[in-house]
mmCIF file of C-alpha atoms in Angstrom:
data_model
loop_
_atom_site.group_PDB
_atom_site.id
_atom_site.type_symbol
_atom_site.label_atom_id
_atom_site.label_comp_id
_atom_site.label_asym_id
_atom_site.label_seq_id
_atom_site.Cartn_x
_atom_site.Cartn_y
_atom_site.Cartn_z
ATOM 1 C CA MET A 27 -44.520 -33.456 55.680
ATOM 2 C CA PRO A 28 -42.735 -30.901 57.726
ATOM 3 C CA ASP A 29 -44.593 -28.128 58.881
ATOM 4 C CA LEU A 30 -42.283 -25.600 57.559
ATOM 5 C CA ASP A 31 -42.408 -26.953 54.001
ATOM 6 C CA ARG A 32 -46.012 -27.054 54.224
ATOM 7 C CA ARG A 33 -46.427 -23.451 55.476
ATOM 8 C CA ARG A 34 -43.895 -22.090 52.575
ATOM 9 C CA ALA A 35 -45.927 -23.975 49.850
ATOM 10 C CA LEU A 36 -49.279 -22.421 51.114
ATOM 11 C CA ARG A 37 -47.311 -18.822 51.356
ATOM 12 C CA GLN A 38 -46.238 -19.651 47.884
ATOM 13 C CA ALA A 39 -49.426 -20.351 46.579
ATOM 14 C CA ALA A 40 -51.157 -17.257 48.189
ATOM 15 C CA SER A 41 -48.776 -14.868 46.902
ATOM 16 C CA VAL A 42 -48.982 -16.189 43.471
ATOM 17 C CA SER A 43 -52.636 -16.164 43.510
ATOM 18 C CA VAL A 44 -52.919 -12.821 44.775
ATOM 19 C CA ALA A 45 -50.568 -11.424 41.910
ATOM 20 C CA THR A 46 -52.074 -13.381 39.174
ATOM 21 C CA GLY A 47 -55.566 -12.442 40.419
ATOM 22 C CA LEU A 48 -54.596 -8.627 40.036
ATOM 23 C CA TYR A 49 -53.829 -8.764 36.432
ATOM 24 C CA GLY A 50 -57.280 -10.400 35.957
ATOM 25 C CA ILE A 51 -58.336 -6.866 36.452
ATOM 26 C CA SER A 52 -56.365 -5.764 33.300
ATOM 27 C CA PHE A 53 -57.729 -8.905 31.339
ATOM 28 C CA GLY A 54 -61.329 -7.895 32.386
ATOM 29 C CA ALA A 55 -61.068 -4.441 31.340
ATOM 30 C CA LEU A 56 -58.902 -5.114 28.149
ATOM 31 C CA ALA A 57 -61.934 -7.858 27.107
ATOM 32 C CA VAL A 58 -64.878 -5.423 27.507
ATOM 33 C CA THR A 59 -62.885 -2.810 25.473
ATOM 34 C CA ALA A 60 -61.917 -5.225 22.586
ATOM 35 C CA GLY A 61 -65.925 -5.887 22.258
ATOM 36 C CA LEU A 62 -66.617 -8.673 24.352
ATOM 37 C CA SER A 63 -69.667 -8.716 26.832
ATOM 38 C CA THR A 64 -68.982 -8.989 30.543
ATOM 39 C CA LEU A 65 -70.467 -12.530 30.420
ATOM 40 C CA GLN A 66 -68.205 -13.613 27.728
ATOM 41 C CA ALA A 67 -65.008 -12.283 29.236
ATOM 42 C CA GLN A 68 -66.248 -14.131 32.442
ATOM 43 C CA ALA A 69 -66.877 -17.361 30.306
ATOM 44 C CA LEU A 70 -63.293 -16.951 29.278
ATOM 45 C CA SER A 71 -61.923 -16.805 32.668
ATOM 46 C CA VAL A 72 -64.120 -19.587 33.994
ATOM 47 C CA LEU A 73 -64.006 -22.022 31.050
ATOM 48 C CA MET A 74 -60.733 -21.332 29.305
ATOM 49 C CA PHE A 75 -58.548 -20.381 32.218
ATOM 50 C CA THR A 76 -55.380 -19.985 31.016
ATOM 51 C CA GLY A 77 -54.242 -16.257 30.926
ATOM 52 C CA GLY A 78 -51.924 -16.032 28.042
ATOM 53 C CA SER A 79 -54.597 -17.839 25.757
ATOM 54 C CA GLN A 80 -57.450 -15.513 27.205
ATOM 55 C CA PHE A 81 -55.173 -12.099 26.234
ATOM 56 C CA ALA A 82 -54.598 -13.616 22.870
ATOM 57 C CA PHE A 83 -58.108 -14.292 22.240
ATOM 58 C CA ILE A 84 -59.241 -10.879 23.106
ATOM 59 C CA GLY A 85 -56.394 -9.331 21.159
ATOM 60 C CA ILE A 86 -57.374 -11.062 17.968
ATOM 61 C CA VAL A 87 -61.054 -10.171 18.520
ATOM 62 C CA GLY A 88 -60.045 -6.628 19.365
ATOM 63 C CA ALA A 89 -57.935 -6.414 16.172
ATOM 64 C CA GLY A 90 -60.965 -7.415 13.929
ATOM 65 C CA GLY A 91 -60.004 -10.832 13.635
ATOM 66 C CA GLY A 92 -62.657 -13.955 13.150
ATOM 67 C CA GLY A 93 -63.587 -16.073 15.754
ATOM 68 C CA LEU A 94 -61.805 -19.049 14.436
ATOM 69 C CA ALA A 95 -58.362 -17.246 14.300
ATOM 70 C CA ALA A 96 -58.892 -16.171 17.965
ATOM 71 C CA ALA A 97 -59.603 -19.706 19.016
ATOM 72 C CA ALA A 98 -56.753 -21.328 17.206
ATOM 73 C CA THR A 99 -54.502 -18.711 18.539
ATOM 74 C CA ALA A 100 -55.590 -19.411 22.234
ATOM 75 C CA THR A 101 -55.352 -23.079 21.634
ATOM 76 C CA LEU A 102 -51.836 -22.859 20.212
ATOM 77 C CA LEU A 103 -50.703 -20.671 23.184
ATOM 78 C CA GLY A 104 -52.409 -23.013 25.439
ATOM 79 C CA ALA A 105 -50.260 -26.061 24.165
ATOM 80 C CA ARG A 106 -47.733 -25.602 26.800
ATOM 81 C CA ASN A 107 -50.398 -26.704 29.257
ATOM 82 C CA ALA A 108 -50.448 -30.220 28.149
ATOM 83 C CA LEU A 109 -46.395 -30.517 28.808
ATOM 84 C CA TYR A 110 -47.541 -29.242 32.449
ATOM 85 C CA GLY A 111 -49.761 -31.894 32.776
ATOM 86 C CA ALA A 112 -47.285 -34.353 31.920
ATOM 87 C CA VAL A 113 -45.289 -32.967 34.413
ATOM 88 C CA VAL A 114 -47.414 -32.696 37.385
ATOM 89 C CA SER A 115 -49.733 -35.838 36.915
ATOM 90 C CA PRO A 116 -46.840 -38.401 38.038
ATOM 91 C CA PHE A 117 -47.027 -36.747 41.602
ATOM 92 C CA LEU A 118 -50.977 -35.745 41.703
ATOM 93 C CA GLN A 119 -52.057 -39.419 41.321
ATOM 94 C CA VAL A 120 -55.393 -38.686 40.744
ATOM 95 C CA ARG A 121 -58.185 -40.300 38.553
ATOM 96 C CA GLY A 122 -61.879 -39.767 37.536
ATOM 97 C CA LEU A 123 -63.480 -36.433 38.584
ATOM 98 C CA ARG A 124 -60.397 -35.296 40.334
ATOM 99 C CA ARG A 125 -58.309 -35.575 37.314
ATOM 100 C CA LEU A 126 -60.785 -33.596 35.438
ATOM 101 C CA ALA A 127 -60.590 -30.838 37.922
ATOM 102 C CA ALA A 128 -56.887 -30.951 38.111
ATOM 103 C CA ALA A 129 -56.667 -30.727 34.035
ATOM 104 C CA HIS A 130 -58.589 -27.446 34.448
ATOM 105 C CA VAL A 131 -56.384 -25.737 37.008
ATOM 106 C CA THR A 132 -53.114 -27.373 35.103
ATOM 107 C CA ILE A 133 -51.565 -23.690 34.176
ATOM 108 C CA ASP A 134 -48.144 -21.986 34.751
ATOM 109 C CA GLU A 135 -48.775 -20.839 38.253
ATOM 110 C CA SER A 136 -49.971 -23.902 39.713
ATOM 111 C CA THR A 137 -47.247 -25.897 37.851
ATOM 112 C CA ALA A 138 -44.422 -23.371 38.947
ATOM 113 C CA VAL A 139 -45.397 -23.463 42.679
ATOM 114 C CA SER A 140 -45.839 -27.324 42.674
ATOM 115 C CA THR A 141 -42.486 -28.121 40.974
ATOM 116 C CA ALA A 142 -40.823 -25.714 43.451
ATOM 117 C CA GLN A 143 -41.635 -27.892 46.332
ATOM 118 C CA ARG A 144 -39.169 -30.605 47.612
ATOM 119 C CA ASP A 145 -41.541 -33.670 48.061
ATOM 120 C CA PRO A 146 -44.497 -34.952 46.377
ATOM 121 C CA GLN A 147 -46.909 -34.499 49.248
ATOM 122 C CA THR A 148 -45.970 -30.714 49.456
ATOM 123 C CA ALA A 149 -46.164 -30.461 45.505
ATOM 124 C CA ARG A 150 -49.662 -31.899 45.558
ATOM 125 C CA LEU A 151 -50.567 -29.211 48.113
ATOM 126 C CA GLY A 152 -48.922 -26.237 46.383
ATOM 127 C CA PHE A 153 -50.438 -27.521 42.979
ATOM 128 C CA TRP A 154 -53.966 -27.344 44.452
ATOM 129 C CA TRP A 155 -53.785 -24.349 46.337
ATOM 130 C CA ALA A 156 -52.258 -22.236 43.831
ATOM 131 C CA GLY A 157 -54.516 -23.738 40.988
ATOM 132 C CA LEU A 158 -57.736 -23.105 42.930
ATOM 133 C CA GLY A 159 -56.257 -19.676 44.290
ATOM 134 C CA VAL A 160 -55.920 -18.200 41.053
ATOM 135 C CA PHE A 161 -58.805 -19.681 39.710
ATOM 136 C CA VAL A 162 -60.917 -17.867 42.400
ATOM 137 C CA LEU A 163 -59.075 -14.596 42.425
ATOM 138 C CA TRP A 164 -58.618 -14.278 38.606
ATOM 139 C CA ASN A 165 -62.328 -14.788 38.106
ATOM 140 C CA ALA A 166 -63.455 -12.197 40.873
ATOM 141 C CA CYS A 167 -60.912 -9.971 39.445
ATOM 142 C CA THR A 168 -62.014 -10.431 35.801
ATOM 143 C CA LEU A 169 -65.455 -9.511 36.948
ATOM 144 C CA VAL A 170 -64.147 -6.002 38.420
ATOM 145 C CA GLY A 171 -62.155 -5.453 35.459
ATOM 146 C CA SER A 172 -64.906 -5.776 32.984
ATOM 147 C CA VAL A 173 -67.322 -3.667 34.892
ATOM 148 C CA VAL A 174 -64.523 -0.887 35.335
ATOM 149 C CA GLY A 175 -63.590 -1.271 31.668
ATOM 150 C CA ASP A 176 -67.328 -0.914 30.722
ATOM 151 C CA ALA A 177 -67.590 2.199 32.822
ATOM 152 C CA LEU A 178 -64.390 3.870 31.303
ATOM 153 C CA GLY A 179 -65.889 4.584 27.990
ATOM 154 C CA ASP A 180 -63.142 5.317 25.170
ATOM 155 C CA PRO A 181 -60.490 2.620 25.924
ATOM 156 C CA ARG A 182 -57.722 4.910 23.801
ATOM 157 C CA ARG A 183 -58.377 8.037 26.040
ATOM 158 C CA TRP A 184 -57.224 5.742 28.745
ATOM 159 C CA GLY A 185 -54.270 4.436 27.088
ATOM 160 C CA LEU A 186 -56.202 0.764 27.311
ATOM 161 C CA ASP A 187 -54.971 -0.257 23.780
ATOM 162 C CA ALA A 188 -51.157 0.447 24.728
ATOM 163 C CA ALA A 189 -51.938 -1.550 28.079
ATOM 164 C CA ALA A 190 -52.802 -4.716 25.814
ATOM 165 C CA GLY A 191 -49.388 -4.650 24.212
ATOM 166 C CA ALA A 192 -47.632 -4.126 27.642
ATOM 167 C CA ALA A 193 -49.637 -7.051 28.911
ATOM 168 C CA PHE A 194 -48.241 -9.098 26.249
ATOM 169 C CA LEU A 195 -44.651 -8.111 26.851
ATOM 170 C CA GLY A 196 -45.123 -8.793 30.435
ATOM 171 C CA LEU A 197 -45.926 -12.380 29.700
ATOM 172 C CA LEU A 198 -43.341 -12.809 27.110
ATOM 173 C CA TRP A 199 -40.463 -11.213 29.176
ATOM 174 C CA PRO A 200 -39.384 -14.278 31.513
ATOM 175 C CA ARG A 201 -39.438 -16.674 28.390
ATOM 176 C CA LEU A 202 -36.808 -14.472 26.822
ATOM 177 C CA ALA A 203 -33.749 -15.440 28.667
ATOM 178 C CA ALA A 204 -32.254 -17.843 26.042
ATOM 179 C CA ARG A 205 -30.755 -16.592 22.883
ATOM 180 C CA ARG A 206 -32.896 -18.548 20.465
ATOM 181 C CA ALA A 207 -35.851 -17.435 22.074
ATOM 182 C CA GLN A 208 -34.943 -14.007 21.523
ATOM 183 C CA VAL A 209 -34.035 -14.715 17.887
ATOM 184 C CA VAL A 210 -37.488 -16.421 17.420
ATOM 185 C CA ALA A 211 -39.203 -13.482 19.157
ATOM 186 C CA ALA A 212 -37.683 -10.883 16.791
ATOM 187 C CA GLY A 213 -38.624 -13.142 13.666
ATOM 188 C CA ALA A 214 -42.095 -13.517 14.820
ATOM 189 C CA VAL A 215 -42.775 -9.773 15.034
ATOM 190 C CA VAL A 216 -41.320 -9.278 11.670
ATOM 191 C CA VAL A 217 -43.308 -12.028 10.041
ATOM 192 C CA ALA A 218 -46.662 -10.591 11.988
ATOM 193 C CA LEU A 219 -45.997 -6.844 10.823
ATOM 194 C CA ALA A 220 -45.074 -7.850 7.385
ATOM 195 C CA LEU A 221 -48.260 -9.853 6.895
ATOM 196 C CA THR A 222 -50.644 -7.249 8.541
ATOM 197 C CA PRO A 223 -51.391 -5.047 5.661
ATOM 198 C CA VAL A 224 -51.914 -8.274 3.326
ATOM 199 C CA THR A 225 -53.783 -10.866 5.228
ATOM 200 C CA PRO A 226 -56.897 -10.803 7.403
ATOM 201 C CA ALA A 227 -56.472 -9.901 10.997
ATOM 202 C CA GLY A 228 -55.529 -12.953 13.170
ATOM 203 C CA VAL A 229 -53.561 -14.496 10.451
ATOM 204 C CA PRO A 230 -50.178 -12.646 11.164
ATOM 205 C CA VAL A 231 -49.825 -13.913 14.730
ATOM 206 C CA LEU A 232 -50.834 -17.489 13.609
ATOM 207 C CA ALA A 233 -48.178 -17.155 10.728
ATOM 208 C CA ALA A 234 -45.587 -16.007 13.247
ATOM 209 C CA ALA A 235 -46.198 -19.498 15.184
ATOM 210 C CA VAL A 236 -44.747 -21.067 12.137
ATOM 211 C CA VAL A 237 -41.394 -19.503 12.797
ATOM 212 C CA ALA A 238 -41.156 -21.251 16.128
ATOM 213 C CA VAL A 239 -42.076 -24.521 14.521
ATOM 214 C CA VAL A 240 -39.439 -24.412 11.800
ATOM 215 C CA VAL A 241 -36.666 -23.298 14.224
ATOM 216 C CA GLY A 242 -37.636 -25.555 17.057
ATOM 217 C CA TRP A 243 -37.902 -28.728 14.609
ATOM 218 C CA ARG A 244 -34.834 -28.302 12.959
ATOM 219 C CA ILE A 245 -32.112 -27.469 15.798
ATOM 220 C CA PRO A 246 -29.655 -30.421 15.518
ATOM 221 C CA ALA A 247 -30.011 -33.139 18.178
ATOM 222 C CA ALA A 248 -26.715 -32.175 19.859
ATOM 223 C CA ALA A 249 -28.006 -28.681 20.635
ATOM 224 C CA SER A 250 -31.451 -29.727 22.101
ATOM 225 C CA ARG A 251 -30.337 -30.347 25.785
ATOM 226 C CA ALA A 252 -29.111 -26.878 26.274
ATOM 227 C CA THR A 253 -32.181 -25.631 24.296
ATOM 228 C CA VAL A 254 -34.591 -27.529 26.744
ATOM 229 C CA GLU A 255 -32.769 -25.936 29.721
ATOM 230 C CA ASP A 256 -32.856 -22.433 28.625
ATOM 231 C CA THR A 257 -35.902 -22.172 27.137
ATOM 232 C CA MET B 19 -75.725 -17.617 19.201
ATOM 233 C CA SER B 20 -73.240 -15.265 17.837
ATOM 234 C CA ALA B 21 -70.058 -15.918 16.281
ATOM 235 C CA THR B 22 -68.036 -14.583 19.419
ATOM 236 C CA TRP B 23 -69.813 -17.114 21.608
ATOM 237 C CA TRP B 24 -69.094 -19.974 19.381
ATOM 238 C CA ALA B 25 -65.360 -18.821 19.363
ATOM 239 C CA VAL B 26 -65.324 -18.130 23.299
ATOM 240 C CA LEU B 27 -66.817 -21.809 23.986
ATOM 241 C CA GLY B 28 -65.032 -23.470 21.082
ATOM 242 C CA GLY B 29 -61.674 -21.942 22.254
ATOM 243 C CA ALA B 30 -62.392 -22.947 26.007
ATOM 244 C CA ALA B 31 -63.299 -26.391 24.888
ATOM 245 C CA ALA B 32 -60.026 -26.672 22.732
ATOM 246 C CA CYS B 33 -57.885 -25.225 25.603
ATOM 247 C CA TYR B 34 -59.312 -27.758 28.274
ATOM 248 C CA LEU B 35 -58.797 -30.737 26.038
ATOM 249 C CA THR B 36 -55.287 -29.658 25.554
ATOM 250 C CA LYS B 37 -54.705 -29.453 29.308
ATOM 251 C CA LEU B 38 -56.491 -33.043 30.020
ATOM 252 C CA ALA B 39 -54.184 -34.459 27.026
ATOM 253 C CA GLY B 40 -51.302 -33.741 29.168
ATOM 254 C CA HIS B 41 -52.779 -35.492 32.195
ATOM 255 C CA ARG B 42 -53.637 -38.704 30.238
ATOM 256 C CA VAL B 43 -50.830 -39.324 27.282
ATOM 257 C CA PRO B 44 -47.847 -41.443 28.391
ATOM 258 C CA ALA B 45 -45.497 -38.935 29.561
ATOM 259 C CA HIS B 46 -42.623 -40.086 27.255
ATOM 260 C CA TRP B 47 -44.415 -38.682 24.437
ATOM 261 C CA LEU B 48 -44.096 -35.027 25.638
ATOM 262 C CA ALA B 49 -40.994 -35.465 27.370
ATOM 263 C CA GLN B 50 -39.197 -35.545 23.729
ATOM 264 C CA PRO B 51 -36.871 -32.748 23.593
ATOM 265 C CA ARG B 52 -38.124 -31.541 20.336
ATOM 266 C CA VAL B 53 -41.979 -31.413 21.686
ATOM 267 C CA ALA B 54 -40.671 -29.375 24.572
ATOM 268 C CA ARG B 55 -38.663 -27.060 22.430
ATOM 269 C CA VAL B 56 -41.379 -26.372 19.745
ATOM 270 C CA SER B 57 -44.041 -25.667 22.514
ATOM 271 C CA ALA B 58 -41.823 -23.204 24.365
ATOM 272 C CA LEU B 59 -40.933 -21.350 21.151
ATOM 273 C CA VAL B 60 -44.599 -21.137 19.809
ATOM 274 C CA THR B 61 -45.498 -19.919 23.249
ATOM 275 C CA VAL B 62 -42.325 -17.245 22.598
ATOM 276 C CA ALA B 63 -43.550 -16.567 18.728
ATOM 277 C CA LEU B 64 -47.227 -16.102 19.651
ATOM 278 C CA LEU B 65 -46.763 -13.515 22.308
ATOM 279 C CA ALA B 66 -43.852 -11.941 20.632
ATOM 280 C CA ALA B 67 -46.560 -11.383 17.240
ATOM 281 C CA LEU B 68 -49.040 -10.378 19.825
ATOM 282 C CA VAL B 69 -46.813 -7.466 21.097
ATOM 283 C CA GLY B 70 -46.152 -6.603 17.574
ATOM 284 C CA VAL B 71 -49.568 -6.321 16.498
ATOM 285 C CA GLN B 72 -50.976 -4.682 19.522
ATOM 286 C CA THR B 73 -48.395 -1.868 19.036
ATOM 287 C CA PHE B 74 -47.572 -1.242 15.728
ATOM 288 C CA THR B 75 -50.714 -1.837 14.010
ATOM 289 C CA SER B 76 -54.454 -0.435 13.549
ATOM 290 C CA GLY B 77 -57.076 -1.445 11.303
ATOM 291 C CA GLY B 78 -54.671 -3.777 9.210
ATOM 292 C CA ALA B 79 -52.054 -0.810 8.534
ATOM 293 C CA LEU B 80 -48.688 -0.139 10.166
ATOM 294 C CA VAL B 81 -48.934 2.851 12.391
ATOM 295 C CA LEU B 82 -46.475 4.523 15.034
ATOM 296 C CA ASP B 83 -48.194 6.288 17.540
ATOM 297 C CA ALA B 84 -48.246 6.795 21.387
ATOM 298 C CA ARG B 85 -48.481 2.859 22.131
ATOM 299 C CA VAL B 86 -44.618 2.763 21.095
ATOM 300 C CA VAL B 87 -43.586 5.174 23.749
ATOM 301 C CA ALA B 88 -45.587 3.151 26.111
ATOM 302 C CA LEU B 89 -44.434 -0.127 25.119
ATOM 303 C CA ALA B 90 -40.744 1.289 25.569
ATOM 304 C CA VAL B 91 -41.593 2.475 28.929
ATOM 305 C CA ALA B 92 -43.090 -1.161 29.953
ATOM 306 C CA ALA B 93 -39.883 -2.802 28.602
ATOM 307 C CA VAL B 94 -37.674 -0.565 31.192
ATOM 308 C CA ALA B 95 -40.282 -1.351 33.965
ATOM 309 C CA LEU B 96 -39.915 -5.037 33.189
ATOM 310 C CA ALA B 97 -36.332 -4.588 33.053
ATOM 311 C CA LEU B 98 -36.440 -3.046 36.665
ATOM 312 C CA ARG B 99 -38.306 -6.342 37.694
ATOM 313 C CA ALA B 100 -41.740 -4.152 38.282
ATOM 314 C CA PRO B 101 -44.961 -6.492 39.017
ATOM 315 C CA PHE B 102 -47.120 -7.194 35.940
ATOM 316 C CA ILE B 103 -50.147 -5.077 36.985
ATOM 317 C CA VAL B 104 -47.699 -2.140 37.416
ATOM 318 C CA VAL B 105 -46.252 -2.500 34.258
ATOM 319 C CA VAL B 106 -49.704 -2.655 32.582
ATOM 320 C CA ILE B 107 -50.939 0.491 34.295
ATOM 321 C CA LEU B 108 -47.711 2.199 33.525
ATOM 322 C CA ALA B 109 -48.043 1.907 29.832
ATOM 323 C CA ALA B 110 -51.612 2.757 29.884
ATOM 324 C CA ALA B 111 -50.706 6.000 31.695
ATOM 325 C CA VAL B 112 -47.972 6.824 29.199
ATOM 326 C CA ALA B 113 -50.178 6.482 26.175
ATOM 327 C CA ALA B 114 -53.201 8.433 27.905
ATOM 328 C CA LEU B 115 -50.758 11.283 28.846
ATOM 329 C CA LEU B 116 -49.205 11.649 25.427
ATOM 330 C CA ARG B 117 -52.764 11.666 23.812
ATOM 331 C CA ALA B 118 -53.718 14.147 26.349
ATOM 332 C CA VAL B 119 -50.873 16.513 25.861
ATOM 333 C CA GLY B 120 -50.547 16.323 21.916
#
């Protein structure tokens, strides 16, 4: 592979790792203020290792939801990683233990960096460096964040409860380009808020996912190509 | 082992198996437009619902407080392409400031 392409892939992997790692600090801090121990926060970053799902997990627990609702929401939010696996596995060409490792680092960032490359060799390089780079920095920063969060005391005094909403908005923002996504987002908020006073914590968020399934399933086939491209 | 630990480990296992499934199932199963569409929209719906619940509710009730202003500021920052960490810190600072003064 040309040296230039190789260097560009490594540079992209590095910048994505640093940026993602930094918001690991906010994850760690929010995890302990949601009531998790430092070890539990770290276990999520090592074992679950998919940012959106981890934020969702602590969001549900922090709101007083049960463990089952938290785990189910995290799993549903991680469903997109299966699609990423299908995208990257043809050029990764890995078997056995390496495939088990590749699956663990199949996340938004590694998929984005690898699919931005021009040839399979550079794509593989981008995938592994972004995946492993994010893994190392995300975990280191989770630890920093959870120690800092523990030391801060009352989370409300520091506005950390507001930071959680902003974190979800930050994860949502890049996915709102398409009109249909905006409609689903608005519908999901309405459903979740309407159910909040009448259902146990955690249920409103899961129920909102039903909106997406209904809308996504019922779009006529003719509209589907455009939809996939803009969502 | 506490309920939270079971949820941490169970959720992590389910997330890992989801990732692994993507590497193992035939690509054409997941390449169907309907699957890709539902998956993308489920992500959007869950994140949007979490924004709503984190910002407008407290202890099972609908509440309007400093978090709403903080979220509006976060939205402006995102529209101005601020980095994720800046958006999060800004939102916390706005809420903390509003509570400190009022």
